[in-house]
mmCIF file of C-alpha atoms and ligand atoms in Angstrom:
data_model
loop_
_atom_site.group_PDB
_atom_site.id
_atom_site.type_symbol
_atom_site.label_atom_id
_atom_site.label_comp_id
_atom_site.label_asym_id
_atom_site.label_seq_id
_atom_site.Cartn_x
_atom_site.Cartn_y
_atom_site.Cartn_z
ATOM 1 C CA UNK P 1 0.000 0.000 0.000
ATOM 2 C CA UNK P 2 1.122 2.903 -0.614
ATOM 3 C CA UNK P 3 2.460 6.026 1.675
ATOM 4 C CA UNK P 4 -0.361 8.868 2.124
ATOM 5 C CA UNK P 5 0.839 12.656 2.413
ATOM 6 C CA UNK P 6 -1.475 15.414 2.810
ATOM 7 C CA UNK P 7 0.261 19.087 1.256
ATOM 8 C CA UNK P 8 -1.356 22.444 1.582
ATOM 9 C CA UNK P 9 -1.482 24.732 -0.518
ATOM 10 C CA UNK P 10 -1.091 22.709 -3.196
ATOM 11 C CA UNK P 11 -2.366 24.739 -6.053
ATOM 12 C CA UNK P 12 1.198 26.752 -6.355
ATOM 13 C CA UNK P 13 4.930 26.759 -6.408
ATOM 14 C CA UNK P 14 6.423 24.461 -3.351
ATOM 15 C CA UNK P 15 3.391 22.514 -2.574
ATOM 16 C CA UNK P 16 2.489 21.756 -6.289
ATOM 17 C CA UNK P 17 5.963 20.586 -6.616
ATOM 18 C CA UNK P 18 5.815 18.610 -3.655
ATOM 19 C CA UNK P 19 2.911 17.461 -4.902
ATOM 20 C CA UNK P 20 4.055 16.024 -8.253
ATOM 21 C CA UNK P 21 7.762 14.548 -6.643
ATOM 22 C CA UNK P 22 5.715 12.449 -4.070
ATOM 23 C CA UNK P 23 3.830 11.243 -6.408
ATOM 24 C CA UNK P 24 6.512 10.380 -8.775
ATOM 25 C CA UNK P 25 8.219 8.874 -5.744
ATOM 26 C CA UNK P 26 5.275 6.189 -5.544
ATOM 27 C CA UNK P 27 3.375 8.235 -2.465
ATOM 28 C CA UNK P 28 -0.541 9.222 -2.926
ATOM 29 C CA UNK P 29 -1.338 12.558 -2.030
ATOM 30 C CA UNK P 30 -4.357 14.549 -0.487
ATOM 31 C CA UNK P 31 -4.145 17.811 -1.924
ATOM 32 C CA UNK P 32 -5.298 20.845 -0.201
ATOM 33 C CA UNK P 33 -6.344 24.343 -0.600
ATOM 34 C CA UNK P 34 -8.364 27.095 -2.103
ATOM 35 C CA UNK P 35 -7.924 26.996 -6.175
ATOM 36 C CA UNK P 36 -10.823 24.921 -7.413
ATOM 37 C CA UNK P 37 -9.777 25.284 -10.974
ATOM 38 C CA UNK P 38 -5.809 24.102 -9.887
ATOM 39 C CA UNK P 39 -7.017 21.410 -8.159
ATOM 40 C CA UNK P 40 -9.306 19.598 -10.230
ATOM 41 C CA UNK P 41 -6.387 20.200 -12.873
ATOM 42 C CA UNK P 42 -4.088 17.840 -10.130
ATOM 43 C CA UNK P 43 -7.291 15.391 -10.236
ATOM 44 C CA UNK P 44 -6.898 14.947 -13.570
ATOM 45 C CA UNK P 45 -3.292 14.718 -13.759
ATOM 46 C CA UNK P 46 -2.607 11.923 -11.454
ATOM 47 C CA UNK P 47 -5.856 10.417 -11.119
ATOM 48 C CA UNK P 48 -6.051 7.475 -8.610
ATOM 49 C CA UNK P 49 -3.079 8.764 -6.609
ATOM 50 C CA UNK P 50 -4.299 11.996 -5.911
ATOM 51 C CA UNK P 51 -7.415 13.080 -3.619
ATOM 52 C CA UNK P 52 -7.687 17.193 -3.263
ATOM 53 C CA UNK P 53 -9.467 18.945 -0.896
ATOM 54 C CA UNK P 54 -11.187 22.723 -0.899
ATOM 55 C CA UNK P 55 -10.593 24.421 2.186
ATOM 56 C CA UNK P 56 -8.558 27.582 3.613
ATOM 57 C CA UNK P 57 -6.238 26.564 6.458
ATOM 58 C CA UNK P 58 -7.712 29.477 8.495
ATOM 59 C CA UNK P 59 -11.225 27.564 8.253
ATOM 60 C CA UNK P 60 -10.813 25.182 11.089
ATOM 61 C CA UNK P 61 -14.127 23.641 10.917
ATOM 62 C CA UNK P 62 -13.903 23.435 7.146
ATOM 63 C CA UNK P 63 -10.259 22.331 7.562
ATOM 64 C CA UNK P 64 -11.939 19.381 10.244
ATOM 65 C CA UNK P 65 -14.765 18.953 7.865
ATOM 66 C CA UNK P 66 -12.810 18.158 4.626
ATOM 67 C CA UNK P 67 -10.160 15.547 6.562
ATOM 68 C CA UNK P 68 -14.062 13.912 8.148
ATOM 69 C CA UNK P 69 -14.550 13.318 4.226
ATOM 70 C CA UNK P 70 -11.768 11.637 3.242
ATOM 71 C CA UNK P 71 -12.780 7.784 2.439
ATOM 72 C CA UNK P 72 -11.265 5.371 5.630
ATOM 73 C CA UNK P 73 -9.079 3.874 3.372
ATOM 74 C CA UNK P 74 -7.313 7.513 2.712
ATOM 75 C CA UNK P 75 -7.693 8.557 5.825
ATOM 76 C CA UNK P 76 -4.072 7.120 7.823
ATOM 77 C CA UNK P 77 -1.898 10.344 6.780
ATOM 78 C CA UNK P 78 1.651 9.146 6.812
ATOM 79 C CA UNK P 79 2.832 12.563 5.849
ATOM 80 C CA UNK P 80 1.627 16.352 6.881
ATOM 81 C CA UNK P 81 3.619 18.860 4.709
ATOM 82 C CA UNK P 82 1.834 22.304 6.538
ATOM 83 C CA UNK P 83 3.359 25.017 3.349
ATOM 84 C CA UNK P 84 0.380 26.894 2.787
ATOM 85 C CA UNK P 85 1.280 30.497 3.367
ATOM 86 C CA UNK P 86 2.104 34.102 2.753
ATOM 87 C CA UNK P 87 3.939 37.423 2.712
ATOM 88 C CA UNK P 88 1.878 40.439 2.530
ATOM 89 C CA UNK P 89 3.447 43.428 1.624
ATOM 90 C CA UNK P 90 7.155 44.953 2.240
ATOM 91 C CA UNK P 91 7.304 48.623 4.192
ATOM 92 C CA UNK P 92 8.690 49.728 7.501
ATOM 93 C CA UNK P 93 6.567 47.873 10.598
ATOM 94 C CA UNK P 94 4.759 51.523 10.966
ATOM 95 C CA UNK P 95 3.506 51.618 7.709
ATOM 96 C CA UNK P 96 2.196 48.092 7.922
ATOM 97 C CA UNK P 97 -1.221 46.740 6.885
ATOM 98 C CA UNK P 98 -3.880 45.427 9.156
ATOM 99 C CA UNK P 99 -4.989 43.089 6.900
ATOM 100 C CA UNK P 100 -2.453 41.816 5.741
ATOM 101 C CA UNK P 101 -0.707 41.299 8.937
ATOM 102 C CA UNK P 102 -3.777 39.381 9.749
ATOM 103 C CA UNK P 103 -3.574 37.160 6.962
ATOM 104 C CA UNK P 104 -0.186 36.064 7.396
ATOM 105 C CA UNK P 105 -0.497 35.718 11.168
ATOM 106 C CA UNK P 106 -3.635 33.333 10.764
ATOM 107 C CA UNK P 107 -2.434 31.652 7.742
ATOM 108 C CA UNK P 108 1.463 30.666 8.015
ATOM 109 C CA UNK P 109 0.761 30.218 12.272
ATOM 110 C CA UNK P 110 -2.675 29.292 13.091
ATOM 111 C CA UNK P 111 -2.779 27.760 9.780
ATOM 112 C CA UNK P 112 0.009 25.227 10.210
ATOM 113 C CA UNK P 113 -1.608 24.765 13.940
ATOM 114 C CA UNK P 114 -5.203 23.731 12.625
ATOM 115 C CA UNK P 115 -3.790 21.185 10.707
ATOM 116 C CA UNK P 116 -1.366 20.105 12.739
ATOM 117 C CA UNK P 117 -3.839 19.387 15.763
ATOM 118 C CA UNK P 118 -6.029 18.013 13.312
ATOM 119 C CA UNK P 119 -3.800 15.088 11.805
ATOM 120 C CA UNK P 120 -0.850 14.747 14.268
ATOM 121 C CA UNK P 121 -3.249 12.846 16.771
ATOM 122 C CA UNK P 122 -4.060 9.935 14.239
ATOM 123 C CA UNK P 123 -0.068 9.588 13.745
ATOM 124 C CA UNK P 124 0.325 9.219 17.350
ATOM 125 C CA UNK P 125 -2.152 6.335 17.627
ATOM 126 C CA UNK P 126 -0.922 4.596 15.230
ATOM 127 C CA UNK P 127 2.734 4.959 16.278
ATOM 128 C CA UNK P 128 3.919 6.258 12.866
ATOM 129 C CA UNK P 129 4.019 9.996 11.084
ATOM 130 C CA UNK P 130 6.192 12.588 9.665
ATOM 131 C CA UNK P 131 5.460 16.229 9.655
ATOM 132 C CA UNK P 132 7.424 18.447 7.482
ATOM 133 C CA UNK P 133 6.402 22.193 7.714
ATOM 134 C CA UNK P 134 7.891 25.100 5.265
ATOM 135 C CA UNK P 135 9.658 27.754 7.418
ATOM 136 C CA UNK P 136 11.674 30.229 5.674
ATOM 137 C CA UNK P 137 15.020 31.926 5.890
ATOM 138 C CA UNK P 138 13.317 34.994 6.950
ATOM 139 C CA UNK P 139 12.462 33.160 10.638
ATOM 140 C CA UNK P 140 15.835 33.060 11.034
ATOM 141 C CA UNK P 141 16.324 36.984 11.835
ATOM 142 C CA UNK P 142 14.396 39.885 11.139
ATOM 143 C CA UNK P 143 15.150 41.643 7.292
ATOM 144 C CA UNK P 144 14.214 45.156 6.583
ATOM 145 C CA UNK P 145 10.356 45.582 5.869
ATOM 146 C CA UNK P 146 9.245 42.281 6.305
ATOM 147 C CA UNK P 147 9.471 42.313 10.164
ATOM 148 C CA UNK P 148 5.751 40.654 10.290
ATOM 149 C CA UNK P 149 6.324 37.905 7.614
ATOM 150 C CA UNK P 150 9.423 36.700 9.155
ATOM 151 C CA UNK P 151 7.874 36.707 12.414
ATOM 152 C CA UNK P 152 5.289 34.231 11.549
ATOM 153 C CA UNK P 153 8.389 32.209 9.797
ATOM 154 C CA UNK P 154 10.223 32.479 13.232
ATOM 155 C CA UNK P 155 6.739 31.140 14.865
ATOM 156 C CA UNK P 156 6.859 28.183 12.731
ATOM 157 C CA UNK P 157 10.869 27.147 13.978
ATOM 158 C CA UNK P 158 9.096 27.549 17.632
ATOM 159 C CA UNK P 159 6.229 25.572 16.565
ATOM 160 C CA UNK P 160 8.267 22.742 14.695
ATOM 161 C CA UNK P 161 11.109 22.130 17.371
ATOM 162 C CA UNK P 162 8.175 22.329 19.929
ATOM 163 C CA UNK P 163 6.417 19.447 18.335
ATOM 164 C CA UNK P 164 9.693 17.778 18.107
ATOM 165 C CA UNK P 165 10.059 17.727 21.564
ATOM 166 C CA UNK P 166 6.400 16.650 22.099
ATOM 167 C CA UNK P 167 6.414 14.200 20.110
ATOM 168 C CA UNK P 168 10.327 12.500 21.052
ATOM 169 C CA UNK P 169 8.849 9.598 22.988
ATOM 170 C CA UNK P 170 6.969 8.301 19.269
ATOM 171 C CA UNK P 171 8.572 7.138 16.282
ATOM 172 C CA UNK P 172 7.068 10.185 14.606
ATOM 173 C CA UNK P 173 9.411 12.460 12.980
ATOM 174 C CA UNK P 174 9.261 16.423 12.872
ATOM 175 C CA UNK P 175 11.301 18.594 9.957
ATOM 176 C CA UNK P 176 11.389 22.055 9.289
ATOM 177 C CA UNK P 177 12.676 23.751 5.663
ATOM 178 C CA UNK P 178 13.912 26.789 5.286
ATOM 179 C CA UNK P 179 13.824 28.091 1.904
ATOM 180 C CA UNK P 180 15.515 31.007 0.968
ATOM 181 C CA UNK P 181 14.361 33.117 -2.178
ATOM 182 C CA UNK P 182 12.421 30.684 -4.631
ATOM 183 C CA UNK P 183 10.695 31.974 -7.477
ATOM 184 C CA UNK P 184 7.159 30.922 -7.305
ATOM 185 C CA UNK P 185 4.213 33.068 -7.179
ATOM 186 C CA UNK P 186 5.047 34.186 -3.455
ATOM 187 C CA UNK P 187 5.987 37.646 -4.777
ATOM 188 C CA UNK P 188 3.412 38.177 -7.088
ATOM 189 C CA UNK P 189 1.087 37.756 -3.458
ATOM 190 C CA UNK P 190 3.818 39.740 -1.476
ATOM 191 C CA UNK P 191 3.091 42.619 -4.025
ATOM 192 C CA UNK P 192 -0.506 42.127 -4.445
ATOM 193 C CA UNK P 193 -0.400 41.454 -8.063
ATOM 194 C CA UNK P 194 2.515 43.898 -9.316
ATOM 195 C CA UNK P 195 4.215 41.446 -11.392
ATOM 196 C CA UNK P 196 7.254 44.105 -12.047
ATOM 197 C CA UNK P 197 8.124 44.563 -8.648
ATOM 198 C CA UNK P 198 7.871 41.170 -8.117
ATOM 199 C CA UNK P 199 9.876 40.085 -10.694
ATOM 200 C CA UNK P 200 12.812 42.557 -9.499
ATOM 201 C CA UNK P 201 13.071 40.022 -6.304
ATOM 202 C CA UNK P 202 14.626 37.669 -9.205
ATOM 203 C CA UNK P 203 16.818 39.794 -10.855
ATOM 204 C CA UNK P 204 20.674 39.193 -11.325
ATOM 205 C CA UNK P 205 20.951 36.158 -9.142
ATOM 206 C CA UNK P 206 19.518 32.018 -9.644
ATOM 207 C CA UNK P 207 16.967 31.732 -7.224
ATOM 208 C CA UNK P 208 15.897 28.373 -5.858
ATOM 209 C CA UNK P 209 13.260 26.535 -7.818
ATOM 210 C CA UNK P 210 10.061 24.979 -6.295
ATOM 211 C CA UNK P 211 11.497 21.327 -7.494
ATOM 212 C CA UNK P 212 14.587 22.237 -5.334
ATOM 213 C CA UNK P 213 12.478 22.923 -2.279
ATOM 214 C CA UNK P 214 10.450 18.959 -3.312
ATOM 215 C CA UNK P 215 13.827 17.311 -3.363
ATOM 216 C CA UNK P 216 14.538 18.660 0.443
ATOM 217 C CA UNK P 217 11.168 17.255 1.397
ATOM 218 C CA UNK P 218 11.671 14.267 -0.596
ATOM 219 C CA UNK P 219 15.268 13.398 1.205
ATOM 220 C CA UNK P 220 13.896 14.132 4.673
ATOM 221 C CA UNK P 221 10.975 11.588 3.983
ATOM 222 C CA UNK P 222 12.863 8.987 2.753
ATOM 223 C CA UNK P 223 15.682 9.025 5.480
ATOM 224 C CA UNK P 224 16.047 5.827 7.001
ATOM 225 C CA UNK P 225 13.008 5.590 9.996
ATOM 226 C CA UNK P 226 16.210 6.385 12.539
ATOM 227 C CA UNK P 227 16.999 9.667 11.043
ATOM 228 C CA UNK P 228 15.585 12.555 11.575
ATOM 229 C CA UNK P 229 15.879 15.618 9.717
ATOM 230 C CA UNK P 230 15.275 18.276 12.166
ATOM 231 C CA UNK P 231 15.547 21.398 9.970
ATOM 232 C CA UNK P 232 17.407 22.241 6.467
ATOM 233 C CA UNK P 233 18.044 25.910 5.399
ATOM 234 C CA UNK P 234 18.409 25.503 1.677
ATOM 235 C CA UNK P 235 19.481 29.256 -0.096
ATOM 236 C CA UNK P 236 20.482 29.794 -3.792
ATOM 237 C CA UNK P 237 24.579 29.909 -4.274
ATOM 238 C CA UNK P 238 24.640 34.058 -4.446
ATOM 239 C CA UNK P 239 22.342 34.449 -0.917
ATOM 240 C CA UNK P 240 24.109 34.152 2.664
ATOM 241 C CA UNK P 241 21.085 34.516 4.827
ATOM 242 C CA UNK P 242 17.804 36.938 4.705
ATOM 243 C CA UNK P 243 19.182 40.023 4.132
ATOM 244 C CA UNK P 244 22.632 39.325 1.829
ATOM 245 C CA UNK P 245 22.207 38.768 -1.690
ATOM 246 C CA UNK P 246 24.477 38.939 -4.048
ATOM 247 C CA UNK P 247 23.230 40.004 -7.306
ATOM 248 C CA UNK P 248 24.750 40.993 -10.898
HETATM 249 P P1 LIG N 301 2.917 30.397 -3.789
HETATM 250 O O1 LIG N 301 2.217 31.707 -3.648
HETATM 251 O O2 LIG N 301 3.315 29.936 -5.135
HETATM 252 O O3 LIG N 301 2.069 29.243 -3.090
HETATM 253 C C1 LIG N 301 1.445 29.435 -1.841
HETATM 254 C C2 LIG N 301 0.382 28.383 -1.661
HETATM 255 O O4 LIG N 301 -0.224 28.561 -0.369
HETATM 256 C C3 LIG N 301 -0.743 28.530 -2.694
HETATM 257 O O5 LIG N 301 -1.192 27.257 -3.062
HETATM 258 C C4 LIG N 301 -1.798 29.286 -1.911
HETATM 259 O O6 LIG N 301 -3.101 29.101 -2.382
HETATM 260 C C5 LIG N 301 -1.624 28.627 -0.551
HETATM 261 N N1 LIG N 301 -2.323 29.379 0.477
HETATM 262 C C6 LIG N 301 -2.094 30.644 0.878
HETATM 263 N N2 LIG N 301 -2.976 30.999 1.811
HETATM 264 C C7 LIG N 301 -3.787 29.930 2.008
HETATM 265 C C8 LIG N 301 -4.882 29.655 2.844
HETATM 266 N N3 LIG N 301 -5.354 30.579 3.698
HETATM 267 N N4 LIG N 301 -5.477 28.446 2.794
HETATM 268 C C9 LIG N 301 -5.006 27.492 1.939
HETATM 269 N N5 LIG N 301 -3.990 27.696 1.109
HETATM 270 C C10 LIG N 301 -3.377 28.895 1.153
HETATM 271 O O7 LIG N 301 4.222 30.524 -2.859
HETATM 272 P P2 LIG N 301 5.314 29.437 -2.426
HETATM 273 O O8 LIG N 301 5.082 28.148 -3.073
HETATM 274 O O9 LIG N 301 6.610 30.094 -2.594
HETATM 275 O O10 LIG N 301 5.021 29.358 -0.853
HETATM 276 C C11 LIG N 301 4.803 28.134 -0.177
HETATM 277 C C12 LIG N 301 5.382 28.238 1.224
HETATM 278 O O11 LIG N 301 6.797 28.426 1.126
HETATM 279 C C13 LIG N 301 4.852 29.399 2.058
HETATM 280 O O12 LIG N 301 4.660 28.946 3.392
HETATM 281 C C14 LIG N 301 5.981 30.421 1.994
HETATM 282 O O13 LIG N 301 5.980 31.273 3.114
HETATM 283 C C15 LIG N 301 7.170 29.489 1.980
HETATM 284 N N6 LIG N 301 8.418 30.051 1.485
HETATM 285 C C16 LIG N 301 8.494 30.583 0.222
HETATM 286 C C17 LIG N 301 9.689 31.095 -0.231
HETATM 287 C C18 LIG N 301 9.839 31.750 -1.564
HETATM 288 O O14 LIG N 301 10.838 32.486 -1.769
HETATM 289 N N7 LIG N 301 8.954 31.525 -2.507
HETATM 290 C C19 LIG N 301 10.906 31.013 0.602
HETATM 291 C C20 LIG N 301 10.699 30.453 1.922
HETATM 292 C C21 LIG N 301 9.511 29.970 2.308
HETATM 293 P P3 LIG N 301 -3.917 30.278 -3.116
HETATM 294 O O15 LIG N 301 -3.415 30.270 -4.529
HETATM 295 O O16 LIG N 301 -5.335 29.877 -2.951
HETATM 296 O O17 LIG N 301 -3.575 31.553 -2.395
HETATM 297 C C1 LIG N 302 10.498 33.650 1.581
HETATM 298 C C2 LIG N 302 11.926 34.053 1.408
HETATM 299 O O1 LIG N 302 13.537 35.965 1.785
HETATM 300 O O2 LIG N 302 11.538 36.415 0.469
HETATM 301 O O3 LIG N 302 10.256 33.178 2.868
HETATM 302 O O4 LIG N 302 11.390 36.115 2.836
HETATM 303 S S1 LIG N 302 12.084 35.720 1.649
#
């Protein structure tokens, strides 16, 4: 039989490329989150492997409702991979949005909590799990503007060694990534649809790739059941950490 992982925010970038290596790797997935139209295009893609589901992370009885309707014989999750999320905007903390500090707070923390609470339990019980969740460079320090986004990323490393700890006396297994820039449509969101600015993020240097960011998850999955990844930061050549980038 083969290994179940659930990914949100699966309609874009990382999780769509999680998404397709898992499956390509001989796991089924459960793929969640908002896009109707980029979901049923996964359904018909991979067919019998894939299941999606329609909710927003922030939903938590929606979130609780769409796991209820998974059939039983989907519904042992081997794998949680919590990446749906968001940066919202770029400008001095002073300047910053309501809204959008609102959106990231409930989306990349409580989010990645919902679910978490929701499937983790199941993995206990059955004395076998893995739960990789997408943290970020930026939760590694504060970089200019973006004091809110990687505040939420820095919530996630507390979150994910947290579990780690709660979780030692289980075989389950707890891994955090730590992308630095990867050119997806995170920008595009960042920006709220200015596609110039957000393609000056990706000017003169190679960013990561979403496939790059699949092949972490992939490794830390597949490590022997003894090894646990605890956390990979995984930065294109020309970046040294949030806020040093070396462009031409
Ligand atoms: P994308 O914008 O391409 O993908 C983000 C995904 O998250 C989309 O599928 C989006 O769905 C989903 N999502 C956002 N909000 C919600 C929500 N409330 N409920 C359900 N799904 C939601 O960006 P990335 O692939 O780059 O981002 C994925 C993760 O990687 C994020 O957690 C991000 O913070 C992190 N990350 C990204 C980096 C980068 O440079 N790109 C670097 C480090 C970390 P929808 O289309 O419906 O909004
Ligand atoms: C996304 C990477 O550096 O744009 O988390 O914040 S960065």
């Amino acid at each position: 039989m083969k290994k179940t992982a659930i990914v949100t925010g699966a309609t874009s970038g990382i999780g769509m490329a999680i998404c397709r290596r898992f499956i390509a790797a001989g796991y089924r997935v459960v793929a969640t989150g908002r896009n109707k139209v980029a979901l049923d295009a996964l359904s018909d893609e991979f067919g019998d492997d894939i299941i999606t589901l329609e909710f927003d992370v922030r939903d938590r009885s929606e979130a609780a409702s769409a796991l209820a309707s998974l059939p039983s014989d989907w519904a042992d999750i081997d794998i949680l991979v919590n990446n749906a999320g968001l940066a919202l905007g770029l400008e001095p903390q002073f300047e910053g949005d309501f809204d959008d500090w609102d959106a990231m707070v409930d989306t990349n923390i409580k989010g990645l909590l919902t679910m978490t609470r929701l499937v983790v339990p199941a993995m206990i019980e059955r004395g076998a799990g893995h739960v990789v969740n997408i943290g970020s460079v930026a939760g590694d320090a504060a970089y200019a503007n973006g004091s809110v986004y990687c505040a939420t990323k820095s919530a996630v490393k507390a979150i994910t060694d947290g579990l780690r700890i709660d979780v030692a006396h289980t075989p389950l297994r707890v891994t955090l990534l730590k992308p630095g820039l990867v050119e997806t449509n995170f920008s595009n969101v960042r920006f709220h649809g200015d596609t110039d600015r957000a393609s000056n993020v990706y000017k003169g240097i190679e960013p990561l790739t979403a496939d790059d960011i699949a092949d972490a998850a992939l490794y830390a999955v597949q490590a022997p059941a003894h090894v646990q990844i605890a956390e990979m930061l995984i930065l294109a050549t020309h970046q040294a950490n949030g806020s040093v980038i070396v462009r031409k």
